[in-house]
PDB file of C-alpha atoms in Angstrom:
ATOM      1  CA  MET A 268      -0.004  -0.010  -0.007  1.00  0.00           C
ATOM      2  CA  GLY A 269       2.920   2.341   0.757  1.00  0.00           C
ATOM      3  CA  TYR A 270       4.216   1.874  -2.789  1.00  0.00           C
ATOM      4  CA  ASP A 271       0.790   2.854  -4.215  1.00  0.00           C
ATOM      5  CA  TRP A 272       0.737   6.062  -2.148  1.00  0.00           C
ATOM      6  CA  LEU A 273       4.265   6.863  -3.285  1.00  0.00           C
ATOM      7  CA  ASN A 274       3.154   6.615  -6.914  1.00  0.00           C
ATOM      8  CA  ILE A 275       0.067   8.706  -6.226  1.00  0.00           C
ATOM      9  CA  ILE A 276       2.099  11.456  -4.584  1.00  0.00           C
ATOM     10  CA  GLN A 277       4.697  11.376  -7.377  1.00  0.00           C
ATOM     11  CA  ASP A 278       2.001  11.670 -10.082  1.00  0.00           C
ATOM     12  CA  TRP A 279       0.462  14.576  -8.166  1.00  0.00           C
ATOM     13  CA  LEU A 280       3.782  16.434  -7.822  1.00  0.00           C
ATOM     14  CA  TYR A 281       5.064  15.496 -11.298  1.00  0.00           C
ATOM     15  CA  PRO A 282       2.098  14.747 -13.599  1.00  0.00           C
ATOM     16  CA  PRO A 283       2.984  12.123 -16.221  1.00  0.00           C
ATOM     17  CA  THR A 284       3.936  13.763 -19.538  1.00  0.00           C
ATOM     18  CA  CYS A 285       4.424  11.904 -22.823  1.00  0.00           C
ATOM     19  CA  LEU A 286       8.122  11.799 -23.625  1.00  0.00           C
ATOM     20  CA  LEU A 287       7.338  11.787 -27.338  1.00  0.00           C
ATOM     21  CA  CYS A 288       4.719  14.495 -27.859  1.00  0.00           C
ATOM     22  CA  GLY A 289       4.464  16.361 -24.539  1.00  0.00           C
ATOM     23  CA  ALA A 290       0.785  15.537 -23.948  1.00  0.00           C
ATOM     24  CA  GLY A 291      -0.463  14.252 -20.609  1.00  0.00           C
ATOM     25  CA  GLY A 292       0.106  10.574 -19.928  1.00  0.00           C
ATOM     26  CA  PRO A 293      -1.899   8.067 -17.890  1.00  0.00           C
ATOM     27  CA  PRO A 294      -1.064   7.632 -14.154  1.00  0.00           C
ATOM     28  CA  GLY A 295       2.477   6.312 -13.720  1.00  0.00           C
ATOM     29  CA  ARG A 296       3.438   6.330 -17.403  1.00  0.00           C
ATOM     30  CA  ASP A 297       5.106   9.065 -19.464  1.00  0.00           C
ATOM     31  CA  LEU A 298       3.466   8.085 -22.743  1.00  0.00           C
ATOM     32  CA  CYS A 299       0.090   9.081 -24.148  1.00  0.00           C
ATOM     33  CA  ALA A 300      -2.329   6.555 -25.673  1.00  0.00           C
ATOM     34  CA  SER A 301      -1.855   7.842 -29.237  1.00  0.00           C
ATOM     35  CA  CYS A 302       1.935   7.559 -29.146  1.00  0.00           C
ATOM     36  CA  ALA A 303       1.733   4.133 -27.473  1.00  0.00           C
ATOM     37  CA  GLU A 304      -0.476   2.819 -30.282  1.00  0.00           C
ATOM     38  CA  ALA A 305       1.955   4.117 -32.912  1.00  0.00           C
ATOM     39  CA  LEU A 306       5.028   2.400 -31.478  1.00  0.00           C
ATOM     40  CA  PRO A 307       6.707  -0.276 -33.663  1.00  0.00           C
ATOM     41  CA  TRP A 308       5.480  -3.252 -31.623  1.00  0.00           C
ATOM     42  CA  ILE A 309       6.576  -6.709 -32.787  1.00  0.00           C
ATOM     43  CA  ASP A 310       3.415  -8.710 -33.273  1.00  0.00           C
ATOM     44  CA  SER A 311       4.939 -11.865 -34.837  1.00  0.00           C
ATOM     45  CA  ALA A 312       8.504 -13.039 -34.424  1.00  0.00           C
ATOM     46  CA  CYS A 313      10.800 -16.045 -34.734  1.00  0.00           C
ATOM     47  CA  GLY A 314      10.687 -17.762 -31.361  1.00  0.00           C
ATOM     48  CA  SER A 315      14.394 -18.571 -31.534  1.00  0.00           C
ATOM     49  CA  CYS A 316      16.112 -15.329 -32.620  1.00  0.00           C
ATOM     50  CA  GLY A 317      13.335 -12.819 -32.101  1.00  0.00           C
ATOM     51  CA  ARG A 318      13.358 -11.368 -35.635  1.00  0.00           C
ATOM     52  CA  ALA A 319      10.059  -9.799 -36.622  1.00  0.00           C
ATOM     53  CA  LEU A 320       8.018 -11.906 -39.088  1.00  0.00           C
ATOM     54  CA  PRO A 321       5.126 -10.857 -41.330  1.00  0.00           C
ATOM     55  CA  ALA A 322       2.871 -13.527 -39.806  1.00  0.00           C
ATOM     56  CA  PRO A 323       2.939 -16.015 -36.900  1.00  0.00           C
ATOM     57  CA  ALA A 324       4.975 -19.155 -37.516  1.00  0.00           C
ATOM     58  CA  ASP A 325       5.057 -22.507 -35.744  1.00  0.00           C
ATOM     59  CA  ALA A 326       8.700 -23.171 -36.645  1.00  0.00           C
ATOM     60  CA  PRO A 327      11.911 -21.127 -36.268  1.00  0.00           C
ATOM     61  CA  CYS A 328      12.898 -18.898 -39.191  1.00  0.00           C
ATOM     62  CA  GLY A 329      15.098 -20.292 -41.962  1.00  0.00           C
ATOM     63  CA  SER A 330      18.292 -18.858 -40.520  1.00  0.00           C
ATOM     64  CA  CYS A 331      17.663 -20.449 -37.125  1.00  0.00           C
ATOM     65  CA  GLN A 332      16.884 -23.808 -38.720  1.00  0.00           C
ATOM     66  CA  VAL A 333      20.261 -23.729 -40.470  1.00  0.00           C
ATOM     67  CA  GLU A 334      22.210 -22.360 -37.496  1.00  0.00           C
ATOM     68  CA  PRO A 335      20.292 -22.280 -34.198  1.00  0.00           C
ATOM     69  CA  PRO A 336      21.377 -19.546 -31.769  1.00  0.00           C
ATOM     70  CA  PRO A 337      23.121 -20.577 -28.529  1.00  0.00           C
ATOM     71  CA  PHE A 338      20.078 -19.465 -26.503  1.00  0.00           C
ATOM     72  CA  ASP A 339      16.651 -21.054 -26.377  1.00  0.00           C
ATOM     73  CA  ALA A 340      14.473 -18.049 -27.205  1.00  0.00           C
ATOM     74  CA  CYS A 341      14.614 -14.304 -27.838  1.00  0.00           C
ATOM     75  CA  HIS A 342      11.771 -11.954 -26.965  1.00  0.00           C
ATOM     76  CA  ALA A 343      11.851  -8.288 -28.006  1.00  0.00           C
ATOM     77  CA  ALA A 344       8.989  -5.852 -27.584  1.00  0.00           C
ATOM     78  CA  PHE A 345       9.773  -3.589 -30.591  1.00  0.00           C
ATOM     79  CA  ARG A 346      11.427  -3.296 -33.937  1.00  0.00           C
ATOM     80  CA  TYR A 347      14.467  -0.997 -33.659  1.00  0.00           C
ATOM     81  CA  GLU A 348      12.816   1.914 -35.377  1.00  0.00           C
ATOM     82  CA  GLU A 349      11.754   5.430 -34.411  1.00  0.00           C
ATOM     83  CA  PRO A 350      10.613   6.496 -31.890  1.00  0.00           C
ATOM     84  CA  ILE A 351      11.972   3.515 -29.912  1.00  0.00           C
ATOM     85  CA  ARG A 352      15.454   4.291 -31.263  1.00  0.00           C
ATOM     86  CA  HIS A 353      15.038   7.865 -29.916  1.00  0.00           C
ATOM     87  CA  LEU A 354      14.067   6.615 -26.445  1.00  0.00           C
ATOM     88  CA  ILE A 355      16.889   4.095 -26.257  1.00  0.00           C
ATOM     89  CA  ARG A 356      19.476   6.671 -27.372  1.00  0.00           C
ATOM     90  CA  GLY A 357      17.939   9.106 -24.894  1.00  0.00           C
ATOM     91  CA  ILE A 358      18.883   6.966 -21.898  1.00  0.00           C
ATOM     92  CA  LYS A 359      22.076   5.542 -23.408  1.00  0.00           C
ATOM     93  CA  TYR A 360      23.718   8.798 -24.456  1.00  0.00           C
ATOM     94  CA  GLY A 361      21.496  11.547 -23.011  1.00  0.00           C
ATOM     95  CA  ARG A 362      21.028  10.215 -19.454  1.00  0.00           C
ATOM     96  CA  ARG A 363      17.285  10.504 -19.781  1.00  0.00           C
ATOM     97  CA  HIS A 364      16.405   8.047 -17.036  1.00  0.00           C
ATOM     98  CA  ALA A 365      12.690   8.747 -17.514  1.00  0.00           C
ATOM     99  CA  ALA A 366      13.087   7.016 -20.910  1.00  0.00           C
ATOM    100  CA  GLY A 367      14.622   4.008 -19.210  1.00  0.00           C
ATOM    101  CA  ARG A 368      11.698   3.795 -16.801  1.00  0.00           C
ATOM    102  CA  LEU A 369       9.194   4.011 -19.657  1.00  0.00           C
ATOM    103  CA  LEU A 370      11.004   1.368 -21.743  1.00  0.00           C
ATOM    104  CA  GLY A 371      11.076  -0.958 -18.743  1.00  0.00           C
ATOM    105  CA  GLN A 372       7.342  -0.521 -18.279  1.00  0.00           C
ATOM    106  CA  LEU A 373       6.625  -1.194 -21.954  1.00  0.00           C
ATOM    107  CA  VAL A 374       8.775  -4.314 -22.117  1.00  0.00           C
ATOM    108  CA  ALA A 375       7.156  -5.622 -18.905  1.00  0.00           C
ATOM    109  CA  HIS A 376       3.735  -5.087 -20.484  1.00  0.00           C
ATOM    110  CA  ARG A 377       4.716  -7.067 -23.572  1.00  0.00           C
ATOM    111  CA  LEU A 378       6.539  -9.906 -21.800  1.00  0.00           C
ATOM    112  CA  GLY A 379       4.115 -10.275 -18.895  1.00  0.00           C
ATOM    113  CA  ASN A 380       2.515 -13.462 -20.211  1.00  0.00           C
ATOM    114  CA  LEU A 381       5.711 -15.492 -20.670  1.00  0.00           C
ATOM    115  CA  VAL A 382       5.586 -18.750 -18.712  1.00  0.00           C
ATOM    116  CA  PRO A 383       7.360 -20.168 -16.893  1.00  0.00           C
ATOM    117  CA  PRO A 384       9.215 -17.066 -15.774  1.00  0.00           C
ATOM    118  CA  PRO A 385      13.001 -17.155 -15.435  1.00  0.00           C
ATOM    119  CA  GLU A 386      14.596 -17.407 -12.018  1.00  0.00           C
ATOM    120  CA  MET A 387      17.000 -14.540 -12.697  1.00  0.00           C
ATOM    121  CA  ILE A 388      17.434 -11.546 -15.017  1.00  0.00           C
ATOM    122  CA  LEU A 389      21.033 -10.902 -16.080  1.00  0.00           C
ATOM    123  CA  PRO A 390      21.623  -7.549 -17.812  1.00  0.00           C
ATOM    124  CA  VAL A 391      24.477  -7.519 -20.326  1.00  0.00           C
ATOM    125  CA  PRO A 392      27.437  -6.000 -18.400  1.00  0.00           C
ATOM    126  CA  LEU A 393      29.621  -3.131 -19.555  1.00  0.00           C
ATOM    127  CA  HIS A 394      33.376  -3.192 -19.204  1.00  0.00           C
ATOM    128  CA  ARG A 395      34.484  -1.155 -16.170  1.00  0.00           C
ATOM    129  CA  SER A 396      36.139   1.478 -18.446  1.00  0.00           C
ATOM    130  CA  ARG A 397      32.923   2.002 -20.405  1.00  0.00           C
ATOM    131  CA  HIS A 398      30.921   2.089 -17.167  1.00  0.00           C
ATOM    132  CA  ARG A 399      33.218   4.807 -15.758  1.00  0.00           C
ATOM    133  CA  GLU A 400      32.893   6.795 -18.962  1.00  0.00           C
ATOM    134  CA  ARG A 401      29.103   6.585 -19.139  1.00  0.00           C
ATOM    135  CA  GLY A 402      28.406   6.513 -15.413  1.00  0.00           C
ATOM    136  CA  PHE A 403      25.747   3.810 -15.627  1.00  0.00           C
ATOM    137  CA  ASN A 404      24.629   0.774 -17.636  1.00  0.00           C
ATOM    138  CA  GLN A 405      21.426   1.488 -19.573  1.00  0.00           C
ATOM    139  CA  SER A 406      20.510  -2.204 -19.707  1.00  0.00           C
ATOM    140  CA  VAL A 407      20.697  -2.387 -15.920  1.00  0.00           C
ATOM    141  CA  GLU A 408      18.513   0.729 -15.507  1.00  0.00           C
ATOM    142  CA  ILE A 409      15.817  -0.698 -17.801  1.00  0.00           C
ATOM    143  CA  ALA A 410      16.065  -4.189 -16.295  1.00  0.00           C
ATOM    144  CA  ARG A 411      15.474  -2.817 -12.781  1.00  0.00           C
ATOM    145  CA  HIS A 412      11.884  -2.073 -13.767  1.00  0.00           C
ATOM    146  CA  LEU A 413      11.428  -5.596 -15.165  1.00  0.00           C
ATOM    147  CA  SER A 414      12.820  -7.042 -11.927  1.00  0.00           C
ATOM    148  CA  ARG A 415      10.341  -5.050  -9.863  1.00  0.00           C
ATOM    149  CA  SER A 416       7.387  -5.724 -12.187  1.00  0.00           C
ATOM    150  CA  PHE A 417       7.942  -9.487 -12.303  1.00  0.00           C
ATOM    151  CA  ARG A 418       9.547  -9.880  -8.857  1.00  0.00           C
ATOM    152  CA  ILE A 419      12.466 -11.699 -10.426  1.00  0.00           C
ATOM    153  CA  PRO A 420      15.938 -11.160  -8.903  1.00  0.00           C
ATOM    154  CA  LEU A 421      18.408  -9.058 -10.888  1.00  0.00           C
ATOM    155  CA  ASP A 422      21.979 -10.362 -10.941  1.00  0.00           C
ATOM    156  CA  LEU A 423      24.638  -7.660 -11.484  1.00  0.00           C
ATOM    157  CA  HIS A 424      27.708  -9.564 -10.290  1.00  0.00           C
ATOM    158  CA  ALA A 425      27.906 -13.136 -11.641  1.00  0.00           C
ATOM    159  CA  VAL A 426      28.998 -12.259 -15.202  1.00  0.00           C
ATOM    160  CA  ILE A 427      31.562  -9.565 -16.025  1.00  0.00           C
ATOM    161  CA  ARG A 428      32.935  -8.178 -19.275  1.00  0.00           C
ATOM    162  CA  HIS A 429      36.601  -8.654 -18.412  1.00  0.00           C
ATOM    163  CA  ARG A 430      38.053  -7.009 -21.519  1.00  0.00           C
ATOM    164  CA  PRO A 431      36.906  -3.928 -23.404  1.00  0.00           C
ATOM    165  CA  THR A 432      35.282  -4.428 -26.814  1.00  0.00           C
ATOM    166  CA  LEU A 433      34.666  -2.155 -29.774  1.00  0.00           C
ATOM    167  CA  PRO A 434      31.166  -0.646 -30.157  1.00  0.00           C
ATOM    168  CA  GLN A 435      29.169  -3.216 -32.087  1.00  0.00           C
ATOM    169  CA  VAL A 436      27.127  -0.661 -34.054  1.00  0.00           C
ATOM    170  CA  ARG A 437      29.569  -0.278 -37.014  1.00  0.00           C
ATOM    171  CA  LEU A 438      30.706  -3.916 -37.226  1.00  0.00           C
ATOM    172  CA  THR A 439      29.549  -6.647 -39.592  1.00  0.00           C
ATOM    173  CA  ALA A 440      27.915  -9.810 -38.218  1.00  0.00           C
ATOM    174  CA  ASP A 441      31.226 -11.754 -38.332  1.00  0.00           C
ATOM    175  CA  GLN A 442      33.122  -8.876 -36.760  1.00  0.00           C
ATOM    176  CA  ARG A 443      30.550  -8.625 -33.958  1.00  0.00           C
ATOM    177  CA  THR A 444      30.993 -12.317 -33.139  1.00  0.00           C
ATOM    178  CA  LYS A 445      34.793 -11.989 -33.034  1.00  0.00           C
ATOM    179  CA  ASN A 446      34.586  -8.762 -31.064  1.00  0.00           C
ATOM    180  CA  VAL A 447      32.760 -10.321 -28.079  1.00  0.00           C
ATOM    181  CA  ARG A 448      34.290 -13.806 -28.279  1.00  0.00           C
ATOM    182  CA  GLY A 449      35.881 -14.532 -24.887  1.00  0.00           C
ATOM    183  CA  ALA A 450      34.972 -11.076 -23.564  1.00  0.00           C
ATOM    184  CA  PHE A 451      32.816 -12.381 -20.683  1.00  0.00           C
ATOM    185  CA  SER A 452      33.634 -14.508 -17.693  1.00  0.00           C
ATOM    186  CA  LEU A 453      32.015 -15.700 -14.473  1.00  0.00           C
ATOM    187  CA  ARG A 454      32.895 -14.048 -11.204  1.00  0.00           C
ATOM    188  CA  GLN A 455      30.687 -16.336  -9.091  1.00  0.00           C
ATOM    189  CA  PRO A 456      28.661 -19.508  -9.701  1.00  0.00           C
ATOM    190  CA  ILE A 457      25.126 -19.327 -11.116  1.00  0.00           C
ATOM    191  CA  THR A 458      22.644 -21.564  -9.361  1.00  0.00           C
ATOM    192  CA  ALA A 459      19.584 -20.545 -11.452  1.00  0.00           C
ATOM    193  CA  ARG A 460      18.583 -23.095 -14.082  1.00  0.00           C
ATOM    194  CA  HIS A 461      16.416 -20.650 -16.081  1.00  0.00           C
ATOM    195  CA  VAL A 462      17.978 -17.260 -16.881  1.00  0.00           C
ATOM    196  CA  ALA A 463      16.923 -14.269 -18.997  1.00  0.00           C
ATOM    197  CA  ILE A 464      19.753 -12.211 -20.457  1.00  0.00           C
ATOM    198  CA  PHE A 465      18.624  -8.624 -20.914  1.00  0.00           C
ATOM    199  CA  ASP A 466      19.951  -6.187 -23.517  1.00  0.00           C
ATOM    200  CA  ASP A 467      18.565  -2.923 -24.808  1.00  0.00           C
ATOM    201  CA  VAL A 468      18.935  -3.862 -28.515  1.00  0.00           C
ATOM    202  CA  VAL A 469      19.605  -7.202 -30.168  1.00  0.00           C
ATOM    203  CA  THR A 470      21.016  -6.968 -33.695  1.00  0.00           C
ATOM    204  CA  THR A 471      22.818 -10.185 -34.599  1.00  0.00           C
ATOM    205  CA  GLY A 472      22.586 -11.732 -31.137  1.00  0.00           C
ATOM    206  CA  ALA A 473      26.393 -12.005 -30.883  1.00  0.00           C
ATOM    207  CA  THR A 474      26.703 -10.381 -27.449  1.00  0.00           C
ATOM    208  CA  ALA A 475      23.820 -12.317 -25.910  1.00  0.00           C
ATOM    209  CA  GLY A 476      25.120 -15.467 -27.618  1.00  0.00           C
ATOM    210  CA  ALA A 477      28.568 -15.093 -26.042  1.00  0.00           C
ATOM    211  CA  ILE A 478      27.004 -14.816 -22.602  1.00  0.00           C
ATOM    212  CA  ALA A 479      24.629 -17.718 -23.354  1.00  0.00           C
ATOM    213  CA  GLU A 480      27.540 -20.000 -24.224  1.00  0.00           C
ATOM    214  CA  LEU A 481      29.153 -19.088 -20.918  1.00  0.00           C
ATOM    215  CA  LEU A 482      25.949 -19.824 -18.992  1.00  0.00           C
ATOM    216  CA  ARG A 483      25.452 -23.108 -20.840  1.00  0.00           C
ATOM    217  CA  ARG A 484      28.886 -24.303 -19.776  1.00  0.00           C
ATOM    218  CA  GLU A 485      27.864 -23.411 -16.226  1.00  0.00           C
ATOM    219  CA  GLY A 486      24.895 -25.792 -16.510  1.00  0.00           C
ATOM    220  CA  VAL A 487      22.035 -23.331 -17.031  1.00  0.00           C
ATOM    221  CA  GLU A 488      19.249 -25.339 -18.655  1.00  0.00           C
ATOM    222  CA  ARG A 489      17.079 -22.668 -20.275  1.00  0.00           C
ATOM    223  CA  ILE A 490      18.449 -19.348 -21.542  1.00  0.00           C
ATOM    224  CA  GLU A 491      16.199 -16.616 -22.931  1.00  0.00           C
ATOM    225  CA  VAL A 492      17.178 -13.239 -24.305  1.00  0.00           C
ATOM    226  CA  TRP A 493      14.918 -10.299 -23.460  1.00  0.00           C
ATOM    227  CA  ALA A 494      15.339  -6.964 -25.220  1.00  0.00           C
ATOM    228  CA  VAL A 495      13.608  -3.675 -25.771  1.00  0.00           C
ATOM    229  CA  ALA A 496      14.153  -3.888 -29.516  1.00  0.00           C
ATOM    230  CA  ARG A 497      15.256  -6.262 -32.270  1.00  0.00           C
ATOM    231  CA  ALA A 498      17.131  -4.719 -35.173  1.00  0.00           C
TER     232      ALA A 498
END
């Protein structure tokens, strides 16, 4: 009940305002109904890699049938298009933490029906030099809202990025795979048997795949990838 009153007081002091158009938002959410409806939601996707599909399919996409990813499933709420790209870049480079809260709420809304739920959410870690430079990890900030919404523990310590890597954005698919190969390691054992790796954007799946291979060697039985957007 205390948490409800906190939200009520916060909404009274700082009325929700749509981060995209400036109109009033519903209680507790900085997004108006019109802008929410216009977002690039993924309605149908490959259950293995999360790529958007034109229609529902019972089998994985052709690429996953030829070369299955190292994780069991990928779930993304949106296509990586505007205005989702704007919101992600807003928290990642502009420190707009309100955008991170909104994205966490939207992803929780889309993924709320997944069963069974994972035992742990593991945000993709930054290397310590990148974390010092940026001051925070955008994937962690968004995942905090998922952790609270689903009441699933957030693990920020088990997996580390022990060597710096190049930004993936300008690399080819092969270069992305080589860039993150061997970049992650375990700092402590993982006892969860069902884990969700969380990233803000999944493009080729190379980063999540590198972590998934590490978790698989640790004995994790089911590995999902959760993301705000799929490029």
